[in-house]
Coordinates of C-alpha atoms and ligand atoms in Angstrom, one line a residue:
M215 CA 0.0 0.0 0.0
S216 CA 1.4 3.4 -0.9
S217 CA 2.1 5.9 1.8
T218 CA -0.5 8.3 0.3
W219 CA -3.2 5.6 0.9
I220 CA -2.0 5.1 4.4
G221 CA -2.2 8.9 4.9
V222 CA -5.8 9.0 3.5
L223 CA -6.8 6.0 5.7
L224 CA -5.3 7.6 8.9
L225 CA -7.1 10.9 8.0
V226 CA -10.4 9.0 7.6
A227 CA -9.9 7.1 10.8
T228 CA -9.1 10.3 12.7
V229 CA -12.2 12.0 11.4
V230 CA -14.4 9.1 12.3
V231 CA -13.2 8.9 15.9
Q232 CA -13.3 12.6 16.4
G233 CA -16.8 12.8 14.9
Q234 CA -18.2 10.4 17.5
D235 CA -20.0 11.6 20.6
P236 CA -18.1 10.1 23.5
G237 CA -21.4 9.0 24.9
S238 CA -22.0 6.7 22.0
V239 CA -18.6 5.0 21.6
Q240 CA -19.6 1.9 23.5
T241 CA -20.2 -1.5 22.1
P242 CA -23.0 -3.1 24.1
T243 CA -21.8 -6.2 25.9
A244 CA -24.2 -8.2 28.2
F245 CA -24.9 -11.8 28.9
T246 CA -26.9 -14.1 31.2
K247 CA -26.2 -17.8 31.4
G248 CA -28.5 -20.2 33.2
Q249 CA -28.7 -23.9 34.2
T250 CA -31.8 -25.9 33.2
T251 CA -30.7 -29.3 34.6
N252 CA -29.1 -30.4 37.8
L253 CA -25.4 -29.7 37.6
H254 CA -22.8 -31.8 39.3
L255 CA -19.5 -30.1 39.7
T256 CA -16.2 -31.7 40.6
K257 CA -13.6 -29.9 42.6
G258 CA -12.0 -26.9 40.7
E259 CA -14.2 -27.2 37.6
I260 CA -15.2 -24.1 35.7
I261 CA -18.9 -23.9 35.3
D262 CA -20.3 -24.7 31.9
F263 CA -23.9 -23.4 31.8
D264 CA -26.4 -25.1 29.4
K265 CA -28.6 -22.1 28.5
R266 CA -27.9 -18.8 26.9
I267 CA -30.5 -16.5 28.2
T268 CA -29.0 -13.3 26.7
E269 CA -25.8 -12.9 24.7
V270 CA -25.0 -9.5 23.2
G271 CA -21.4 -8.8 22.1
A272 CA -20.1 -11.4 24.6
T273 CA -17.3 -13.9 23.8
F274 CA -16.6 -17.0 25.8
G275 CA -13.6 -19.3 26.2
I276 CA -13.4 -22.6 28.1
N277 CA -16.8 -23.5 29.4
S278 CA -18.6 -20.3 30.4
T279 CA -15.5 -18.2 30.7
F280 CA -16.3 -14.6 29.7
I281 CA -13.5 -13.0 27.6
C282 CA -13.5 -9.2 27.5
Q283 CA -13.4 -7.7 24.0
T284 CA -14.3 -4.1 25.0
P285 CA -12.2 -2.6 27.8
G286 CA -14.4 -0.9 30.4
L287 CA -16.2 -1.1 33.7
Y288 CA -18.2 -4.3 34.1
A289 CA -20.7 -5.7 36.7
F290 CA -21.0 -9.4 37.3
T291 CA -23.6 -11.1 39.4
Y292 CA -24.1 -14.8 40.0
Y293 CA -26.6 -17.0 41.9
G294 CA -26.9 -20.6 42.8
L295 CA -29.4 -23.0 44.4
T296 CA -28.1 -26.3 45.9
E297 CA -29.8 -29.6 45.2
Q298 CA -31.6 -30.7 48.3
D299 CA -29.2 -31.4 51.2
W300 CA -26.1 -30.5 49.1
E301 CA -23.6 -27.7 49.6
L302 CA -22.6 -25.2 47.0
W303 CA -19.3 -23.4 47.1
V304 CA -18.6 -21.4 44.0
E305 CA -16.0 -18.7 43.4
M306 CA -15.8 -15.9 40.8
Y307 CA -12.4 -15.1 39.4
K308 CA -11.0 -12.3 37.3
N309 CA -8.1 -14.0 35.6
D310 CA -6.2 -15.6 38.6
E311 CA -7.7 -13.2 41.1
L312 CA -10.6 -14.2 43.4
I313 CA -13.3 -11.5 43.3
A314 CA -16.3 -13.1 45.1
S315 CA -17.4 -16.4 46.8
I316 CA -20.7 -18.0 47.6
Y317 CA -21.6 -20.7 50.0
G318 CA -24.9 -22.3 50.7
Y319 CA -26.2 -25.3 52.7
T320 CA -29.4 -26.0 54.6
Y321 CA -30.0 -29.3 56.2
A322 CA -32.5 -31.4 54.3
D323 CA -33.4 -28.3 52.2
Y324 CA -32.3 -26.2 49.2
A325 CA -30.0 -23.2 49.8
D326 CA -29.8 -20.1 47.7
A327 CA -26.7 -17.9 47.5
G328 CA -25.4 -15.1 45.4
N329 CA -22.8 -12.4 45.0
A330 CA -21.6 -9.5 42.8
A331 CA -18.5 -7.7 41.8
I332 CA -17.8 -4.6 39.8
V333 CA -14.4 -4.7 38.0
H334 CA -12.5 -2.9 35.3
L335 CA -11.5 -5.2 32.5
D336 CA -8.9 -4.9 29.7
A337 CA -9.3 -6.7 26.4
G338 CA -8.5 -10.4 26.9
D339 CA -9.3 -10.4 30.7
K340 CA -11.4 -13.4 31.7
V341 CA -14.2 -13.7 34.3
Y342 CA -15.5 -17.2 35.3
L343 CA -17.1 -19.2 38.0
K344 CA -15.3 -22.2 39.5
A345 CA -16.3 -24.9 42.0
H346 CA -14.1 -24.6 45.1
D347 CA -11.0 -26.8 44.9
D348 CA -12.1 -28.8 48.1
Y349 CA -15.7 -29.6 47.1
D350 CA -17.8 -31.7 44.8
Q351 CA -21.3 -30.2 44.6
T352 CA -24.7 -30.4 43.0
L353 CA -26.7 -27.4 42.0
Y354 CA -30.4 -27.6 41.2
G355 CA -32.0 -26.8 37.9
Q356 CA -35.0 -27.5 35.6
G357 CA -36.2 -26.1 32.3
N358 CA -38.7 -23.8 34.1
E359 CA -36.6 -23.5 37.3
V360 CA -33.5 -21.6 36.5
Y361 CA -31.9 -20.5 39.8
T362 CA -28.3 -20.9 38.9
T363 CA -27.2 -18.0 36.7
F364 CA -24.2 -15.9 35.7
T365 CA -24.7 -12.4 34.4
G366 CA -22.2 -9.8 33.0
E367 CA -22.9 -6.2 32.0
L368 CA -20.6 -3.7 30.4
L369 CA -21.6 -0.6 32.4
Y370 CA -19.5 1.6 30.1
A371 CA -16.5 1.3 27.8
D372 CA -13.3 3.1 28.4
N373 CA -13.3 6.3 26.4
V374 CA -10.8 5.8 23.7
E375 CA -11.1 9.4 22.5
L376 CA -10.3 10.9 25.8
D377 CA -7.6 8.2 26.3
A378 CA -8.5 7.6 29.9
V379 CA -10.6 5.2 31.9
N380 CA -12.5 7.8 33.9
A381 CA -11.9 11.1 32.2
Y382 CA -15.6 11.6 31.9
G383 CA -16.4 10.6 35.5
A384 CA -16.7 6.8 35.6
V385 CA -17.3 5.6 39.1
G386 CA -17.3 2.0 40.2
F387 CA -16.1 0.1 43.3
S388 CA -16.0 -3.4 44.9
G389 CA -14.9 -4.0 48.4
V390 CA -14.7 -7.4 50.2
M391 CA -14.3 -8.5 53.8
T392 CA -11.3 -10.7 54.4
M393 CA -11.7 -11.0 58.2
N394 CA -14.4 -12.3 60.5
A395 CA -16.5 -9.6 62.0
S396 CA -18.6 -9.5 65.1
I397 CA -20.7 -6.4 65.3
S398 CA -23.2 -5.7 68.1
D399 CA -23.4 -1.9 68.2
G400 CA -25.0 -1.3 64.8
S401 CA -21.8 0.0 63.3
A402 CA -20.7 -0.1 59.7
V403 CA -19.3 -3.2 58.0
I404 CA -15.7 -2.6 56.9
Y405 CA -14.9 -4.2 53.5
D406 CA -11.2 -4.1 54.1
K407 CA -9.9 -5.3 50.7
V408 CA -10.5 -3.1 47.7
I409 CA -10.9 -4.9 44.4
T410 CA -12.0 -1.9 42.3
N411 CA -12.1 1.8 43.2
L412 CA -12.5 3.8 40.0
G413 CA -13.3 7.5 41.0
N414 CA -11.9 6.8 44.5
G415 CA -15.4 6.9 46.1
Y416 CA -14.9 4.0 48.5
D417 CA -13.0 4.3 51.7
A418 CA -11.8 0.9 53.0
T419 CA -11.1 2.3 56.5
T420 CA -14.7 3.3 57.2
G421 CA -16.6 1.1 54.8
T422 CA -18.2 4.3 53.3
F423 CA -18.8 5.2 49.7
T424 CA -19.0 8.9 49.0
A425 CA -20.4 10.0 45.6
P426 CA -17.8 11.9 43.7
V427 CA -20.4 13.2 41.3
E428 CA -24.2 13.5 41.3
G429 CA -26.1 10.7 39.5
T430 CA -27.9 7.4 39.6
Y431 CA -26.0 4.6 41.2
V432 CA -26.5 0.9 41.6
F433 CA -25.4 -0.9 44.8
H434 CA -25.1 -4.6 45.7
F435 CA -24.2 -6.1 49.1
H436 CA -24.0 -9.7 50.2
A437 CA -22.9 -11.5 53.3
L438 CA -22.4 -14.9 54.9
S439 CA -23.0 -15.4 58.6
H440 CA -21.0 -17.7 60.8
S441 CA -22.8 -21.0 61.5
D442 CA -25.9 -20.6 63.6
E443 CA -25.5 -16.8 63.6
E444 CA -27.3 -13.9 61.9
A445 CA -26.3 -11.8 59.0
W446 CA -28.6 -8.9 59.3
L447 CA -27.4 -5.8 57.4
E448 CA -28.9 -2.5 56.4
L449 CA -27.9 -0.1 53.7
F450 CA -28.0 3.6 54.5
H451 CA -28.0 6.7 52.2
N452 CA -26.6 9.4 54.5
S453 CA -28.5 8.8 57.7
Q454 CA -31.5 7.3 56.0
Y455 CA -32.4 3.6 56.1
V456 CA -32.9 2.2 52.6
V457 CA -32.9 -1.6 52.3
A458 CA -31.7 -4.7 54.3
S459 CA -30.7 -8.3 54.0
Y460 CA -31.3 -11.1 56.5
G461 CA -29.9 -14.6 56.7
Y462 CA -30.0 -17.2 59.5
T463 CA -29.8 -21.0 59.0
V464 CA -30.1 -23.5 61.8
G465 CA -26.8 -25.4 62.1
S466 CA -25.2 -23.7 59.1
Y467 CA -23.9 -20.5 57.5
A468 CA -26.5 -18.2 56.0
D469 CA -26.1 -16.2 52.8
A470 CA -28.2 -13.0 52.1
G471 CA -27.9 -10.0 49.9
N472 CA -29.7 -7.1 48.2
S473 CA -29.4 -4.5 45.5
V474 CA -30.8 -1.0 45.1
L475 CA -30.5 2.0 42.8
L476 CA -30.3 5.5 44.4
H477 CA -30.0 9.0 43.1
L478 CA -27.1 10.6 45.0
K479 CA -25.9 14.2 45.2
K480 CA -22.2 14.8 45.1
G481 CA -20.9 14.1 48.7
D482 CA -23.8 11.8 49.7
T483 CA -22.7 8.7 51.5
V484 CA -23.8 5.0 51.3
K485 CA -22.7 2.4 53.7
V486 CA -23.8 -1.0 55.1
K487 CA -24.4 -1.3 58.8
A488 CA -25.3 -4.1 61.2
R489 CA -28.9 -4.1 62.5
P490 CA -28.8 -2.2 65.9
G491 CA -29.4 -4.4 68.9
T492 CA -28.4 -7.6 67.1
D493 CA -25.2 -9.7 67.3
V494 CA -24.2 -9.9 63.7
K495 CA -21.4 -12.4 63.0
L496 CA -20.0 -12.3 59.5
Y497 CA -17.7 -14.7 57.8
G498 CA -14.6 -13.6 56.0
D499 CA -11.1 -14.9 55.2
S500 CA -8.1 -14.0 53.1
D501 CA -9.4 -16.4 50.4
E502 CA -13.1 -16.4 51.0
Y503 CA -15.0 -13.3 49.8
Y504 CA -18.7 -13.8 50.7
T505 CA -19.2 -10.4 52.4
T506 CA -19.0 -7.8 49.7
F507 CA -20.2 -4.3 48.8
S508 CA -20.1 -2.9 45.3
G509 CA -21.5 0.0 43.3
A510 CA -21.3 2.0 40.2
L511 CA -22.5 5.2 38.7
L512 CA -25.0 4.5 35.8
S513 CA -24.8 6.5 32.6
P514 CA -21.8 8.8 33.5
T515 CA -22.1 10.5 30.1
L516 CA -25.3 12.1 31.3
H517 CA -23.5 13.9 34.1
G518 CA -21.1 16.8 33.6
S519 CA -19.7 16.5 30.1
G520 CA -22.8 17.6 28.3
H521 CA -22.9 14.7 25.9
N522 CA -26.5 13.9 26.7
S523 CA -27.2 11.4 23.9
Q524 CA -29.3 8.9 25.9
Q525 CA -32.4 9.1 28.0
E526 CA -31.8 7.7 31.5
I527 CA -34.2 4.8 32.3
A528 CA -33.8 3.2 35.8
F529 CA -36.1 2.0 38.5
S530 CA -35.7 0.5 42.0
V531 CA -38.5 -0.4 44.3
G532 CA -39.0 -2.2 47.6
L533 CA -41.7 -4.0 49.7
T534 CA -42.6 -2.5 53.1
H535 CA -45.4 -5.0 54.0
N536 CA -46.0 -8.8 53.8
E537 CA -47.2 -10.0 50.4
A538 CA -48.6 -13.3 49.3
S539 CA -49.5 -15.0 46.0
T540 CA -53.1 -15.1 47.2
N541 CA -53.2 -11.3 46.6
G542 CA -52.4 -11.5 42.9
P543 CA -50.0 -12.9 40.3
K544 CA -47.5 -10.1 40.3
V545 CA -45.4 -8.5 43.0
V546 CA -46.4 -4.9 43.4
F547 CA -43.8 -2.9 45.4
D548 CA -44.8 0.1 47.4
R549 CA -41.6 2.0 48.2
V550 CA -40.1 3.7 45.2
Y551 CA -36.4 4.6 45.4
V552 CA -35.9 5.6 41.7
N553 CA -38.2 5.6 38.7
L554 CA -36.4 7.6 36.0
G555 CA -38.4 7.6 32.8
Q556 CA -41.5 6.4 34.8
A557 CA -41.1 3.0 32.9
L558 CA -42.2 1.0 36.0
N559 CA -45.9 1.1 36.6
V560 CA -45.9 1.2 40.4
N561 CA -49.6 0.2 40.6
T562 CA -49.1 -3.0 38.6
G563 CA -45.4 -3.8 39.2
V564 CA -44.9 -4.1 35.4
F565 CA -41.9 -2.5 33.7
T566 CA -42.4 -1.4 30.0
A567 CA -39.3 -0.6 28.0
P568 CA -39.7 3.0 26.6
V569 CA -36.9 2.3 24.1
S570 CA -35.3 -0.8 22.5
G571 CA -32.1 -1.7 24.3
I572 CA -30.1 -3.9 26.6
Y573 CA -31.4 -3.8 30.2
A574 CA -30.3 -5.3 33.5
F575 CA -32.6 -6.5 36.2
H576 CA -31.9 -7.5 39.8
Y577 CA -34.4 -8.9 42.3
H578 CA -34.3 -10.2 45.9
V579 CA -36.9 -11.3 48.4
L580 CA -37.1 -12.7 51.9
A581 CA -39.7 -15.5 52.6
Q582 CA -41.8 -15.2 55.7
Q583 CA -40.6 -17.4 58.6
G584 CA -40.9 -21.1 57.8
K585 CA -42.7 -20.3 54.5
E586 CA -41.6 -20.4 50.8
A587 CA -41.1 -17.7 48.2
W588 CA -40.9 -18.7 44.5
V589 CA -40.5 -15.6 42.4
E590 CA -40.1 -15.8 38.6
L591 CA -38.8 -13.1 36.2
Y592 CA -40.8 -12.8 33.0
H593 CA -40.0 -11.0 29.7
N594 CA -43.5 -10.5 28.2
Y595 CA -44.9 -14.0 28.7
K596 CA -41.6 -15.7 28.5
Y597 CA -40.1 -17.2 31.6
I598 CA -36.5 -16.1 32.2
N599 CA -35.3 -17.2 35.7
S600 CA -36.3 -17.5 39.3
L601 CA -35.4 -17.4 43.0
Y602 CA -36.4 -19.8 45.7
G603 CA -36.3 -18.7 49.3
H604 CA -37.0 -21.1 52.1
T605 CA -35.0 -21.9 55.2
S606 CA -36.5 -24.4 57.7
G607 CA -37.7 -22.6 60.8
S608 CA -36.3 -19.2 59.6
Y609 CA -36.8 -16.5 57.0
G610 CA -35.6 -17.5 53.5
P611 CA -33.6 -15.1 51.4
G612 CA -33.2 -15.5 47.6
G613 CA -32.1 -13.4 44.6
N614 CA -31.4 -13.4 40.9
S615 CA -30.4 -11.2 38.0
A616 CA -30.7 -11.1 34.2
T617 CA -29.7 -8.9 31.3
L618 CA -32.4 -8.8 28.6
E619 CA -32.6 -7.4 25.1
L620 CA -35.9 -5.6 24.9
V621 CA -37.9 -4.0 22.1
A622 CA -39.7 -0.8 22.9
G623 CA -43.0 -1.8 24.5
D624 CA -41.8 -5.1 25.9
T625 CA -42.7 -5.8 29.5
V626 CA -40.7 -7.3 32.4
F627 CA -42.2 -8.2 35.8
L628 CA -41.9 -10.6 38.8
D629 CA -44.6 -13.3 38.9
I630 CA -45.6 -15.4 42.0
Q631 CA -48.7 -17.1 40.6
H632 CA -47.3 -20.6 39.9
H633 CA -46.6 -21.5 43.5
D634 CA -47.6 -20.3 47.0
S635 CA -45.3 -17.5 48.0
F636 CA -45.1 -15.5 51.1
L637 CA -42.8 -12.4 51.1
Y638 CA -41.8 -10.6 54.2
G639 CA -41.6 -6.9 54.6
G640 CA -42.0 -3.9 57.0
G641 CA -41.4 -0.1 57.1
D642 CA -37.8 -0.5 58.3
E643 CA -37.4 -4.1 57.0
V644 CA -37.1 -3.9 53.2
Y645 CA -35.6 -7.2 52.0
S646 CA -37.7 -7.6 48.8
T647 CA -36.6 -5.4 46.0
F648 CA -36.8 -5.1 42.2
S649 CA -34.4 -2.9 40.2
G650 CA -33.7 -2.4 36.5
Y651 CA -31.9 0.0 34.2
L652 CA -31.1 0.6 30.6
L653 CA -27.5 -0.4 29.8
A654 CA -27.4 0.6 26.1
P655 CA -30.1 1.5 23.6
T656 CA -30.2 -0.6 20.4
A657 CA -31.2 0.4 16.9
S658 CA -34.8 1.2 17.1
H659 CA -37.5 -0.2 14.9
H660 CA -38.8 3.3 14.3
P661 CA -36.9 6.5 13.5
V662 CA -35.4 8.3 16.4
V663 CA -36.3 12.0 16.2
G664 CA -34.2 14.5 18.0
Ligands
NAG767 C1 -15.7 -27.8 31.5 O1 -16.9 -28.4 31.8 C2 -16.9 -29.8 31.7 C3 -18.3 -30.3 31.9 O2 -19.2 -29.7 31.0 C4 -15.9 -30.4 32.7 O3 -15.9 -31.8 32.6 C5 -14.5 -29.8 32.5 O4 -13.7 -30.2 33.6 C6 -14.6 -28.3 32.6 N1 -13.3 -27.7 32.2 C7 -12.6 -27.0 33.1 C8 -11.3 -26.4 32.6 O5 -13.0 -26.7 34.2
NAG768 C1 -12.9 -16.9 60.5 O1 -13.6 -17.9 61.3 C2 -13.4 -19.2 60.8 C3 -14.3 -20.1 61.6 O2 -14.2 -19.9 62.9 C4 -11.9 -19.6 60.8 O3 -11.8 -20.9 60.3 C5 -11.2 -18.6 60.0 O4 -9.8 -18.9 60.0 C6 -11.4 -17.2 60.5 N1 -10.7 -16.2 59.6 C7 -9.9 -15.4 60.0 C8 -9.3 -14.5 59.0 O5 -9.6 -15.2 61.2

C-alpha cells in the first residue's frame, strides 16, 4: 500500500473517531447464562452453563469463561441454588484473582446464595465461575426453574477518544471483607480489601462510599454469617435507612444480599451497617469473599460532560409489607427509590421498555418465617429465571439477575402465581426489591427523532 493511501486512511480514521459523541462510543456487551438441569461439579471445575438467556457482544472461552473484548467497567452477578441437602461453594475469578465467593447449605433443604463484583477489564481479561477446589457439589436446575445463573454487563466502555478510563467521571467500586467480623453496636461493615475503586469513592477504613459526582448509582451487598449466627445488614443513604438483607440458618452458615438504585448528590454517602441491637457475625477470610459491597454510577455521560445522547431509564422499588401470591399474580412494590423515565408502573409492578435496548434487572426477596417464596422473572410472557427462598424454621432469602434485550413496548415483571409464595416486609425491613436500568439503547424499529 502506498504511503498516500495510508495517509488517507489515517485521516479518515481520525475524522471518524473525532466525529463520535463520547457517549455513543460503547459497544454493548451483556450476557446471562442459566442452568436448566441439575449440575454436578467436581472440585475446581469451571462452570459450563447449558442455557444462553442473553448474549450480546459477549465472547466465551473454556466452558462459560467470559473473555473481555471491549475494555471498560463491568458488573458481574451470580446466583446458585443447591440440590436438596447438598452444599454449594462457588468462586468468581477475574483471571487468577478471586473477586467473590458464595456458600450455601441448609440441612434437608435447598439453599440459595449469590454475590456480585464490579471490575474494570482490559481486552483479553477473563471472568469465570469455579467450583471450590475442596468440594464436589450439585446445583439444582430444571427447564422452568433456572436459579443458577451468571450475568455480566458492560456498564460503560473506556473512552478511547479521551484516552482515559474515567476522564468523563466513571465511578465503580468493589470491596470485600477478608476477616471475620462480630458487630453488636450497629456500626458499619468494613470491607477491608479493595478490588476496584474507580473514581476513589470507596473508603476501606470506614466502609463508606462517598459519591464523587451527582447521579444514579447501583449498589449490591452480600454477606455470609457464621454457623448458627445472623447476617442482618442495612444499607444507609446518608443517615436514611434504605434496604436490608437477612440470613440465619439453623446449624449452618447463611447467605443473604440485596441490590438497590439510588440517586445521589455529590458528597452523599452510602454504607452497610449491622442491624442495631443484634449480634451480627459475618464470615470472611483472606481467600473467601462472601461479604461484599459494590456499586457504580450508571450513565456517566449524562453527568457533567454535556454529551446527553441517551435518556436515563432506571427504577428501583422495595416492599414494606407482607405480600402473598393469594393477593395477585405479580409482586407490586410500594416503596419507590428511583423511577427515572417512569417506565415501571408502580400500581401493577410491570416495567415497560420505553426504548429498545439492553437492560439489566436484579431482584431479591425474603420469605416469611418457615414459608416459601418462589419468584419468577418474565419478559412479556416468556419465563427467564427464578429465585427460591426457604429456610426451615427461619426466613428464607433469595435473589437473581438477568440482562435482557428488549424491544420498545416489551414488559418485564416478577410473577408469583405458579406456587404459593409469602414475602416478608416492613417499614424498616425492606428485603424484597426489584431494580432495573437501561445499559445501552439498540437500533430502534422506528426512526429516532431529536
Ligand atoms: C468444563 O466443563 C466440563 C463439563 O461440562 C468439565 O468436565 C470440565 O472439567 C470443565 N473444564 C474446566 C477447565 O473446568
Ligand atoms: C474466621 O472464622 C473461621 C471459623 O471460625 C476460621 O476458620 C477462619 O480462620 C477465620 N478467619 C480469620 C481471617 O480469622
